[in-house]
XYZ file of C-alpha atoms in Angstrom:
461
model
C -6.923 -22.129 24.388
C -5.617 -18.915 25.873
C -4.950 -16.160 23.350
C -2.551 -13.245 23.729
C -1.773 -9.957 21.986
C -3.359 -9.363 18.587
C -5.346 -12.623 18.593
C -6.842 -11.766 21.991
C -7.667 -8.259 20.723
C -9.295 -9.729 17.608
C -11.291 -12.270 19.632
C -12.478 -9.558 22.021
C -13.608 -7.422 19.058
C -15.476 -10.375 17.501
C -17.203 -11.319 20.761
C -18.165 -7.756 21.739
C -19.463 -6.891 18.253
C -21.526 -10.056 17.844
C -23.055 -9.615 21.299
C -23.833 -5.926 20.577
C -25.681 -7.077 17.464
C -27.741 -9.543 19.459
C -25.844 -12.667 18.400
C -24.593 -15.436 20.658
C -20.792 -15.702 20.837
C -19.462 -19.258 20.565
C -15.982 -18.680 22.016
C -14.172 -21.792 20.658
C -15.386 -21.084 17.103
C -14.549 -17.386 17.381
C -11.059 -18.248 18.674
C -10.484 -20.161 15.436
C -11.717 -17.191 13.381
C -9.479 -14.785 15.340
C -6.504 -17.056 14.741
C -7.315 -17.243 11.020
C -7.568 -13.436 10.704
C -4.380 -12.619 12.601
C -2.297 -15.380 10.982
C -3.301 -14.084 7.550
C -2.588 -10.449 8.460
C 0.883 -11.498 9.636
C 1.830 -12.750 6.155
C 5.532 -12.285 5.351
C 4.955 -9.455 2.859
C 2.396 -7.466 4.815
C 3.881 -4.132 5.865
C 0.830 -1.851 5.620
C -2.192 -4.179 5.442
C -1.530 -5.611 8.896
C -3.604 -6.415 11.962
C -2.969 -2.891 13.273
C -4.560 -1.521 10.090
C -7.762 -3.560 10.515
C -8.165 -2.373 14.111
C -7.692 1.269 13.044
C -10.151 1.018 10.139
C -12.859 -0.601 12.269
C -12.785 1.950 15.064
C -14.508 1.024 18.296
C -18.025 2.482 18.052
C -20.087 0.611 15.451
C -20.004 -3.215 15.695
C -20.756 -3.644 11.982
C -17.807 -1.400 11.076
C -15.581 -3.322 13.512
C -16.525 -6.687 11.996
C -16.241 -5.466 8.387
C -12.771 -4.070 9.074
C -11.540 -7.318 10.663
C -12.295 -9.191 7.425
C -11.891 -6.530 4.709
C -8.218 -7.234 3.850
C -8.225 -10.960 4.562
C -7.682 -11.779 0.880
C -4.955 -9.722 -0.817
C -3.779 -11.754 -3.789
C -1.101 -9.327 -5.049
C 0.531 -9.052 -1.622
C 0.268 -12.672 -0.475
C 1.061 -14.045 -3.969
C -2.146 -16.038 -3.935
C -4.828 -16.968 -1.436
C -3.703 -18.203 1.976
C -3.985 -21.978 2.284
C -6.006 -21.550 5.479
C -8.812 -19.677 3.700
C -8.676 -21.139 0.184
C -10.766 -24.175 1.162
C -13.680 -21.875 2.094
C -13.525 -20.191 -1.331
C -13.087 -23.252 -3.564
C -16.835 -23.978 -3.869
C -17.378 -20.524 -5.383
C -14.264 -19.643 -7.423
C -11.764 -21.508 -9.568
C -8.459 -20.681 -11.234
C -8.412 -20.356 -15.011
C -5.127 -19.430 -16.720
C -3.718 -17.867 -13.535
C -6.855 -15.798 -12.941
C -9.611 -16.340 -10.390
C -13.049 -16.817 -11.934
C -16.467 -17.178 -10.279
C -17.794 -20.635 -11.028
C -20.543 -21.055 -13.608
C -24.136 -21.192 -12.395
C -24.238 -24.979 -12.824
C -21.161 -25.371 -10.596
C -22.134 -22.976 -7.799
C -23.709 -24.477 -4.679
C -27.059 -23.230 -3.447
C -25.497 -21.129 -0.693
C -27.463 -18.177 0.706
C -24.410 -16.354 2.104
C -22.535 -16.571 -1.184
C -25.530 -15.356 -3.223
C -26.055 -12.513 -0.748
C -22.472 -11.270 -1.054
C -22.523 -11.637 -4.857
C -25.725 -9.555 -4.953
C -24.193 -6.813 -2.786
C -21.158 -6.673 -5.105
C -23.106 -7.122 -8.335
C -20.866 -10.074 -9.334
C -22.339 -12.783 -11.587
C -21.465 -16.429 -12.330
C -18.551 -16.838 -14.753
C -17.108 -13.401 -13.992
C -13.317 -13.129 -14.157
C -12.122 -11.389 -11.019
C -9.586 -8.575 -11.206
C -7.196 -7.642 -8.377
C -7.905 -4.002 -9.272
C -11.700 -4.230 -9.430
C -12.949 -5.822 -6.253
C -11.467 -9.338 -6.358
C -9.836 -9.115 -2.915
C -12.775 -7.348 -1.299
C -15.310 -9.787 -2.776
C -13.423 -12.874 -1.606
C -12.832 -11.283 1.812
C -16.572 -10.593 2.096
C -17.386 -14.215 1.187
C -15.058 -15.403 4.007
C -16.674 -12.890 6.389
C -20.182 -14.063 5.487
C -19.374 -17.754 5.861
C -17.479 -17.140 9.122
C -20.249 -15.046 10.697
C -23.197 -17.057 9.347
C -23.586 -19.089 12.596
C -23.740 -15.946 14.724
C -25.651 -13.221 12.856
C -28.770 -12.869 10.668
C -28.413 -12.500 6.886
C -29.516 -8.841 6.952
C -26.634 -7.941 9.285
C -24.176 -9.887 7.135
C -25.447 -7.902 4.127
C -24.608 -4.676 5.986
C -21.103 -5.983 6.745
C -20.666 -6.996 3.089
C -21.712 -3.497 1.974
C -18.977 -1.982 4.150
C -16.377 -4.312 2.624
C -17.625 -3.565 -0.922
C -17.204 0.157 -0.279
C -13.468 -0.375 0.406
C -12.815 -1.223 -3.270
C -10.556 1.777 -3.967
C -10.205 4.474 -6.611
C -13.251 3.729 -8.777
C -14.245 6.244 -11.463
C -17.799 7.387 -12.142
C -19.722 4.799 -14.178
C -20.800 5.522 -17.787
C -24.328 6.225 -16.482
C -22.924 9.054 -14.324
C -23.310 7.268 -10.979
C -20.492 6.949 -8.461
C -19.469 3.560 -7.063
C -21.239 4.333 -3.795
C -24.461 5.333 -5.595
C -24.357 2.041 -7.482
C -23.905 0.221 -4.160
C -27.029 1.974 -2.867
C -29.006 0.790 -5.921
C -27.839 -2.797 -5.420
C -28.774 -2.685 -1.721
C -32.299 -1.587 -2.657
C -32.501 -4.743 -4.821
C -30.909 -6.919 -2.106
C -33.494 -5.649 0.392
C -36.279 -6.626 -2.005
C -34.834 -9.982 -3.135
C -33.931 -11.225 0.353
C -36.981 -9.669 2.026
C -35.012 -7.821 4.721
C -37.664 -5.190 5.301
C -35.278 -2.229 5.462
C -36.916 1.178 5.100
C -35.342 3.544 2.587
C -33.940 5.575 5.502
C -32.304 2.399 6.881
C -30.783 1.586 3.484
C -29.372 5.130 3.293
C -27.802 4.695 6.751
C -26.235 1.382 5.677
C -24.574 3.173 2.754
C -23.443 6.081 4.945
C -21.831 3.628 7.347
C -20.075 1.985 4.384
C -18.736 5.404 3.338
C -17.404 6.049 6.843
C -15.529 2.771 6.861
C -14.144 3.113 3.339
C -12.944 6.670 4.011
C -11.235 5.512 7.201
C -9.506 2.803 5.142
C -7.731 5.459 3.031
C -7.589 8.295 5.572
C -3.773 8.528 5.353
C -4.207 10.158 1.906
C -5.663 13.206 3.672
C -3.108 13.245 6.476
C -2.371 16.857 7.488
C 1.319 15.946 7.345
C 2.755 14.738 4.016
C 5.461 12.901 5.967
C 2.803 10.605 7.461
C 1.423 9.977 3.983
C 4.890 9.030 2.721
C 5.436 6.714 5.700
C 2.401 4.735 4.576
C 3.552 4.867 0.950
C 6.900 3.376 2.000
C 5.090 0.606 3.891
C 3.016 -0.199 0.803
C 5.998 -0.589 -1.557
C 7.429 -3.894 -0.255
C 3.951 -5.471 -0.272
C 4.064 -5.713 -4.058
C 7.872 -5.514 -4.476
C 8.938 -8.531 -2.469
C 12.626 -8.130 -3.359
C 12.736 -5.212 -0.897
C 12.204 -7.594 2.016
C 15.757 -8.915 1.399
C 17.390 -6.057 3.294
C 20.879 -5.091 2.010
C 20.672 -7.496 -0.941
C 17.998 -5.983 -3.212
C 19.444 -4.585 -6.427
C 19.647 -1.006 -7.630
C 17.235 -1.954 -10.431
C 14.841 -3.708 -8.022
C 14.615 -0.652 -5.781
C 14.161 1.588 -8.829
C 11.290 -0.537 -10.159
C 9.472 -0.264 -6.825
C 9.819 3.548 -6.967
C 8.614 3.550 -10.581
C 5.494 1.546 -9.695
C 4.554 3.927 -6.903
C 5.299 7.054 -8.941
C 3.278 5.677 -11.858
C 0.347 4.912 -9.562
C 0.360 8.411 -8.040
C 0.569 10.027 -11.479
C -2.499 8.029 -12.530
C -4.504 8.621 -9.336
C -7.097 11.393 -9.307
C -7.578 12.892 -5.801
C -11.366 12.942 -6.358
C -11.381 9.128 -6.528
C -9.783 8.508 -3.136
C -12.675 9.397 -0.810
C -16.399 8.768 -1.160
C -19.448 10.816 -0.257
C -23.124 9.883 -0.060
C -25.978 12.178 0.973
C -23.814 14.502 3.103
C -21.668 11.735 4.607
C -19.226 13.371 5.033
C -20.566 16.933 4.722
C -19.452 19.070 1.776
C -16.875 21.109 3.692
C -15.220 18.051 5.258
C -15.226 16.243 1.924
C -13.705 19.225 0.091
C -10.959 19.484 2.733
C -10.168 15.780 2.387
C -9.832 16.108 -1.388
C -7.696 19.281 -1.099
C -5.325 17.676 1.410
C -5.106 14.537 -0.740
C -4.191 16.657 -3.764
C -1.462 18.379 -1.721
C -0.060 15.087 -0.404
C -0.046 13.480 -3.847
C 1.760 16.528 -5.317
C 4.427 16.325 -2.583
C 4.794 12.552 -3.028
C 5.097 12.820 -6.829
C 7.843 15.453 -6.595
C 9.591 13.491 -3.836
C 9.439 10.233 -5.834
C 10.597 12.023 -8.984
C 13.749 13.194 -7.203
C 14.278 9.724 -5.719
C 14.001 8.299 -9.259
C 16.581 10.779 -10.582
C 18.890 9.746 -7.736
C 18.463 6.019 -8.324
C 18.946 6.583 -12.084
C 22.375 8.102 -11.434
C 23.325 5.248 -9.091
C 21.996 2.635 -11.523
C 23.851 4.186 -14.465
C 27.077 4.231 -12.416
C 26.459 0.640 -11.296
C 26.407 -0.457 -14.962
C 30.160 0.188 -14.947
C 30.400 -2.752 -12.531
C 27.629 -5.068 -13.769
C 23.894 -5.342 -14.399
C 22.515 -6.672 -11.090
C 24.444 -4.776 -8.461
C 22.978 -4.630 -4.926
C 22.080 -1.097 -3.869
C 24.148 -1.635 -0.712
C 27.239 -2.043 -2.941
C 26.748 1.505 -4.230
C 25.484 3.158 -1.038
C 26.652 1.010 1.861
C 24.582 -1.255 4.043
C 21.742 -0.041 6.219
C 23.338 0.664 9.571
C 22.454 -1.817 12.294
C 22.628 -0.947 16.009
C 26.145 -1.451 17.338
C 27.790 -1.474 13.884
C 29.534 1.549 12.339
C 29.818 0.855 8.638
C 30.711 3.383 5.970
C 27.924 4.678 3.737
C 27.938 6.858 0.626
C 26.617 9.929 2.436
C 29.826 10.003 4.543
C 31.691 11.070 1.397
C 29.291 13.708 0.050
C 29.738 17.400 0.885
C 27.044 19.295 2.793
C 26.304 21.583 -0.122
C 24.294 24.831 0.219
C 21.199 25.248 -1.968
C 22.406 26.447 -5.368
C 18.991 27.686 -6.517
C 16.459 29.450 -4.274
C 13.295 27.547 -3.414
C 10.259 28.938 -5.236
C 7.298 27.396 -3.407
C 6.100 25.900 -0.149
C 5.920 22.542 -1.958
C 9.637 22.694 -2.799
C 10.500 23.560 0.815
C 8.351 20.714 2.101
C 9.909 18.176 -0.279
C 13.452 19.334 0.508
C 12.687 18.853 4.217
C 11.302 15.375 3.494
C 14.532 14.501 1.684
C 16.958 16.128 4.099
C 15.275 15.529 7.463
C 13.281 12.496 6.403
C 9.929 10.839 6.726
C 8.638 10.264 10.263
C 9.582 6.599 10.435
C 12.430 4.361 9.389
C 11.262 1.426 7.294
C 12.784 -2.067 7.527
C 14.359 -1.783 4.056
C 15.286 1.916 3.794
C 16.450 4.902 5.849
C 13.925 7.688 6.411
C 16.030 10.532 5.003
C 17.625 10.753 1.553
C 21.130 12.243 1.786
C 22.165 11.474 -1.813
C 18.900 12.877 -3.210
C 19.333 15.940 -0.964
C 22.835 16.529 -2.355
C 21.526 16.218 -5.933
C 18.527 18.533 -5.541
C 20.600 21.155 -3.713
C 23.013 21.021 -6.653
C 20.642 21.044 -9.642
C 17.556 22.823 -8.219
C 13.896 21.888 -8.520
C 13.411 23.627 -11.885
C 15.536 20.954 -13.564
C 13.741 17.938 -12.107
C 11.098 17.520 -14.815
C 13.592 17.436 -17.710
C 16.011 15.347 -15.650
C 13.272 12.830 -14.823
C 12.352 12.475 -18.510
C 15.971 11.591 -19.276
C 15.983 9.113 -16.382
C 12.840 7.481 -17.774
C 14.488 7.275 -21.221
C 17.384 5.453 -19.546
C 15.056 3.083 -17.638
C 13.239 2.287 -20.915
C 16.636 1.722 -22.641
C 15.985 4.517 -25.138
C 19.360 5.940 -24.132
C 22.418 4.208 -22.673
C 23.662 4.602 -19.109
C 26.612 6.692 -20.305
C 24.357 8.927 -22.421
C 22.224 9.542 -19.347
C 25.258 10.349 -17.205
C 26.560 12.756 -19.860
C 23.280 14.698 -19.556
C 23.782 15.162 -15.801
C 25.799 18.002 -14.239
C 29.430 16.776 -14.381
C 30.331 17.942 -10.866
C 27.336 16.034 -9.424
C 28.328 12.815 -11.201
C 32.022 13.281 -10.281
C 31.185 13.861 -6.612
C 28.882 10.834 -6.382
C 31.223 8.492 -8.301
C 34.128 9.714 -6.159
C 32.007 9.022 -3.060
C 31.300 5.460 -4.252
C 35.046 4.909 -4.851
C 35.851 6.206 -1.347
C 33.221 3.820 0.007
C 35.006 0.968 -1.812
C 38.342 2.192 -0.378
C 36.900 2.157 3.151
C 35.910 -1.491 2.673
C 39.364 -2.273 1.347
C 40.929 -0.619 4.398
C 38.593 -2.500 6.749
C 39.671 -5.796 5.165
C 43.296 -4.690 5.359
C 42.999 -4.167 9.112
C 41.835 -7.741 9.500
C 44.827 -8.929 7.467
C 47.286 -6.817 9.529
C 45.751 -8.038 12.774
C 46.116 -11.639 11.568
C 49.784 -11.048 10.685
C 50.456 -9.497 14.118
C 49.003 -12.569 15.853
C 51.066 -14.874 13.640
């Protein structure tokens, strides 16, 4: 069959990489693998972990990195709401579902399969282990698919190197109780794998395998160290609908649904330590590069946390006002629909004044976040506009110094420790009056638009 676009690109990458590694490319079989990869990456809820992402992560230099990247996100249980039907059959001999969790089969149930045992050894996963979506489940299952898919084309030692790269993409792992980092533990396991499978790697070769794994894993999360916080937020906004599927229903997701997606992301960033984002092993990357990556990550996370905090304050006000209408009000009811090309519909920002900054900005971070709110992120997303006019109006009115206390009150409201009206009474009255007046004017504009239709109908009659 003739392939086009992403499938052709994936097939070309598979063929070129396998041939570079000395394997023989069986085109019909590799076409099926390319189709499997791209179909999975096109899942309905994939906004960030897409085929474009796997091509970026793999680069174009090292064939092992290219192959590892093609497979590394194949299984993403939280995003896909399970394991794709097309790949589940390959995993069934090795894992089973127990009380809604995936569990590695017991030793007596597992087949005598070299590729499976190789991947399990690289990951350090044992029979009977309950897999966690936050501790390598997706990466492990993706590596099993990679190993079984590539088994006809490449030797076991090469597949072990590919599996090591995929293992290294398990994100945000703290230092183990014995003081070793995740990447140091991977090195130790590879030393054992080399011995147990008789690969004959020298210690220098094992070190290079780990360094390659670090390069790939750092490329997987490189947006955290983007020199522009707007790029980082673009990726953050693409991640949100992957685990908040309500957002894919453009113009119909609720105020509360949007707020919960912001809460999840803000909670994650508050928990995340910048030192856990990137990995380093024996000067890969060198100390200066690594320190710069961590520093830029810290800066981006600080900007994102402040930005999300202000967005949460904004959505809290809109949610509290929406309670005067009902409990599951679409956000588009309060703010207007996302504007589509060729349609001029009224939106809340049309009825808010362009207010000057009431309190002077006190840091570069505040200036950067105000620009992100007022001017916007770099890209529109399918479910949201890139700038934040309502949040801009609020922060210009109350100032950044108030955001921490204001956010605590918003979180009390979200947790139902205070009522919607109690929360609104805490807010600056002129801000609430202006926003509620804007929402009423938005309702009036809809009423007028319907009235025009009625008048036009009467004129025709």
